[in-house]
Short mmCIF file of C-alpha atoms in Angstrom, two decimals:
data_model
loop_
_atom_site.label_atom_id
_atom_site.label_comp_id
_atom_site.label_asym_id
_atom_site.label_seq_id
_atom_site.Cartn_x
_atom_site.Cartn_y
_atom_site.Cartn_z
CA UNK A 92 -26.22 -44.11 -31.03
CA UNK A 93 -24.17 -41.12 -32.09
CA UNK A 94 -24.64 -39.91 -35.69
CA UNK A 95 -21.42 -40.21 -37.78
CA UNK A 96 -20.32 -36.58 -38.88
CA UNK A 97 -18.90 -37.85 -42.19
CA UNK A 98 -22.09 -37.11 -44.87
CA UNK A 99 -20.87 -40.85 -46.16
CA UNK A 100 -20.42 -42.53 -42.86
CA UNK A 101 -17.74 -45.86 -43.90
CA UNK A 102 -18.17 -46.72 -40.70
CA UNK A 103 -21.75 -47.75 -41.06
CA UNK A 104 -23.68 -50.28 -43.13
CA UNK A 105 -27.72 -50.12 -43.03
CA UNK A 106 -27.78 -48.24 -39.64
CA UNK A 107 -25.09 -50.87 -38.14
CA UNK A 108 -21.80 -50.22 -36.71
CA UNK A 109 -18.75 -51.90 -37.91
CA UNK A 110 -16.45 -51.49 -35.30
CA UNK A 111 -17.23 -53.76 -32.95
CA UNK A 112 -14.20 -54.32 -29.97
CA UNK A 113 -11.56 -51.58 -29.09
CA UNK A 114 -8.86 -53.56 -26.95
CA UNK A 115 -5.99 -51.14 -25.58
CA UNK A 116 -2.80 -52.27 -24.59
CA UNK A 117 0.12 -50.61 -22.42
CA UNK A 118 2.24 -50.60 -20.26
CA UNK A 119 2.46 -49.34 -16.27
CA UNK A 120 5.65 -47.54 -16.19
CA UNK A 121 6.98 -47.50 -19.72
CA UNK A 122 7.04 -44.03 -21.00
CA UNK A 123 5.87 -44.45 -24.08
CA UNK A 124 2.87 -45.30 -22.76
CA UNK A 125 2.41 -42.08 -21.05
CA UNK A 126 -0.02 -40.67 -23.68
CA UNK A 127 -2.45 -44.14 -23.69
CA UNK A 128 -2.62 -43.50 -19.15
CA UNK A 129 -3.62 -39.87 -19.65
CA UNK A 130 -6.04 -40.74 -22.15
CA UNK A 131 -7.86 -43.84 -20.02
CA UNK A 132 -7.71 -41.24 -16.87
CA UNK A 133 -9.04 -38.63 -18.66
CA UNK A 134 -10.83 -39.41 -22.14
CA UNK A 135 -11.70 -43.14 -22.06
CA UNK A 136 -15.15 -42.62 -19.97
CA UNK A 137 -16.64 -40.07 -22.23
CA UNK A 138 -15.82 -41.65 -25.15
CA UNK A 139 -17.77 -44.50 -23.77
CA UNK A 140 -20.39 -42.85 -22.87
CA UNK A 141 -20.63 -41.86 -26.33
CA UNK A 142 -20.19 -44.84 -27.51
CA UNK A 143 -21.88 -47.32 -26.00
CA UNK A 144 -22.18 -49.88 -29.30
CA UNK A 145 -18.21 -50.61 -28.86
CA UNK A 146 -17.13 -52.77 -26.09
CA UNK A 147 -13.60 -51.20 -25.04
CA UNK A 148 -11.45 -53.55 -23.35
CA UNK A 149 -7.77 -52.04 -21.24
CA UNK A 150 -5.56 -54.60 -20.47
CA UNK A 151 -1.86 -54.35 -19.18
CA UNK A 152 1.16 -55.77 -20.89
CA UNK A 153 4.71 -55.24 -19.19
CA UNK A 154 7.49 -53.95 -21.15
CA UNK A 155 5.32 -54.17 -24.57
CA UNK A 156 5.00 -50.45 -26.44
CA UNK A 157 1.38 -49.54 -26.32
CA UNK A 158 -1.32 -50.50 -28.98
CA UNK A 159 -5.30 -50.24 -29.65
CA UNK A 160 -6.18 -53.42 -31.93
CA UNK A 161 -9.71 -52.38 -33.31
CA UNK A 162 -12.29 -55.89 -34.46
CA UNK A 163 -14.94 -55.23 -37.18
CA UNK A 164 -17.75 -57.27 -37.80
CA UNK A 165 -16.55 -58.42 -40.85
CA UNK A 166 -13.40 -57.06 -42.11
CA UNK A 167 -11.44 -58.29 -39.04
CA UNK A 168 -8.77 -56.67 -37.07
CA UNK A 169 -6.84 -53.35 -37.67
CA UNK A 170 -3.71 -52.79 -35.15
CA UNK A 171 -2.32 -49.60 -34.42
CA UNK A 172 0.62 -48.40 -32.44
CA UNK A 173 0.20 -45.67 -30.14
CA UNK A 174 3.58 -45.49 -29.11
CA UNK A 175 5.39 -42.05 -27.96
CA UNK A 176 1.69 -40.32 -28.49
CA UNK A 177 0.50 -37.78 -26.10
CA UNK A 178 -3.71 -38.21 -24.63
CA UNK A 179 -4.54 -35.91 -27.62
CA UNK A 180 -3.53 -37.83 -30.18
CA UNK A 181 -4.37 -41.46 -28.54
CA UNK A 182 -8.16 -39.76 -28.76
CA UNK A 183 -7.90 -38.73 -32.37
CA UNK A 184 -6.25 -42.68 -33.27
CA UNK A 185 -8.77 -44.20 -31.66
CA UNK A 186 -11.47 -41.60 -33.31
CA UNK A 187 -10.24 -43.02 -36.55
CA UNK A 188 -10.81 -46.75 -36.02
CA UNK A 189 -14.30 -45.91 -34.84
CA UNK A 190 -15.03 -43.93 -37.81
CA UNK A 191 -13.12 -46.10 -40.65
CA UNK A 192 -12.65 -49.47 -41.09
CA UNK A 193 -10.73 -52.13 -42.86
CA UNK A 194 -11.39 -52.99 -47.01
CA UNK A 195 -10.07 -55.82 -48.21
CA UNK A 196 -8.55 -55.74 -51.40
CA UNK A 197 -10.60 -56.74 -53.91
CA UNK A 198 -9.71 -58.72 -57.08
CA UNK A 199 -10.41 -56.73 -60.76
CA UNK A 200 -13.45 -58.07 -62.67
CA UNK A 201 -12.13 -56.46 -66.21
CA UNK A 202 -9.30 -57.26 -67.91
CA UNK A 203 -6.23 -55.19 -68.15
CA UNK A 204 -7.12 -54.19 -72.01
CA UNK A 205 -10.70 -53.25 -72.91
CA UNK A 206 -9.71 -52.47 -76.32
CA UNK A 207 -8.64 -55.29 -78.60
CA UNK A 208 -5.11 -55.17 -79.79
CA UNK A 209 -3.78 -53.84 -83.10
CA UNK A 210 -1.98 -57.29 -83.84
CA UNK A 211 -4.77 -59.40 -82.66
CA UNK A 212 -5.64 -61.78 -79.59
CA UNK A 213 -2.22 -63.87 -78.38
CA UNK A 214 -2.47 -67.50 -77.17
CA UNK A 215 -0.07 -69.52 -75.52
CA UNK A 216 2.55 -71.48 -78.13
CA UNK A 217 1.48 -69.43 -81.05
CA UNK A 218 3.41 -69.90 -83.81
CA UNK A 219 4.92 -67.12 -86.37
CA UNK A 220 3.75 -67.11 -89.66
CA UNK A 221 6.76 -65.98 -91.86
CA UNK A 222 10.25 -65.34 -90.65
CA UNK A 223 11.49 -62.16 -88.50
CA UNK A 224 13.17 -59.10 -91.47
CA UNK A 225 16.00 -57.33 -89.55
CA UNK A 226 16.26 -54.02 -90.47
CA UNK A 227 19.59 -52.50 -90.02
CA UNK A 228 19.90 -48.71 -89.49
CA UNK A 229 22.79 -46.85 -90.29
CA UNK A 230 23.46 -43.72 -88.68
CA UNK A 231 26.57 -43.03 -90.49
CA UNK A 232 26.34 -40.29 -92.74
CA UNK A 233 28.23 -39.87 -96.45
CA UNK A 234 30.96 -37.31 -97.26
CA UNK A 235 29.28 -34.73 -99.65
CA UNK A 236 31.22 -33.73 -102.93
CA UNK A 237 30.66 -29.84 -102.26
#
């Protein structure tokens, strides 16, 4: 198993890879998917070699724009298009998925406000005290007796 150059490898948890499938889609003739064929000619096997915790699936859609769908073991599924891409940058995508990997969002344990507020804790239906004072401003100014 390759070591992850990152000094915090995200890809890893307790000596365990994340990424678990790589499944690349494209497309005979299309020629967007001229990139993804150079790169499965060319790149795919050494990468492979290297990597011989993913299982890397190729399969062939007609007339669909090409796309490497990578499956965690727990986050799930992250889809990317390699449309219009030449071999170089199909290796660098799929470089990414193997080093990264989906975080869910997660929901915020504090409140909004740590600090309590000036006017005190609100609550649903409260009810005002004393009546609202209008204060009325005027901005016109008096002639001066010069």
């Amino acid at each position: 198993v390759p070591l992850c150059r990152k000094s915090p490898c995200s890809s890893m948890q307790r000596g365990v890879w994340q990424l678990k499938t790589l499944v690349i889609r494209y497309c005979e003739r299309s020629g967007s998917s001229a990139g993804v064929r150079s790169y499965l000619e060319n790149k795919l096997i050494p990468f492979a070699r290297e990597n011989s915790h993913i299982q890397i699936v190729a399969s062939q859609k007609s007339r669909r724009h090409p796309i490497v769908q990578a499956r965690y073991l727990k986050d799930g599924d992250k889809v990317l298009s390699l449309m219009n891409l030449s071999a170089h940058q199909v290796a660098a995508r799929i470089q990414l998925l193997r080093d990264s990997r989906p975080v869910r969002l997660r929901k915020w344990s504090k409140d909004f406000r740590t600090s309590p507020s000036v006017q005190g804790p609100w609550q649903l239906g409260q009810q005002l005290d004393r009546k609202h004072v209008n204060i009325i401003v005027s901005t016109a100014t008096e002639p001066s007796t010069s």
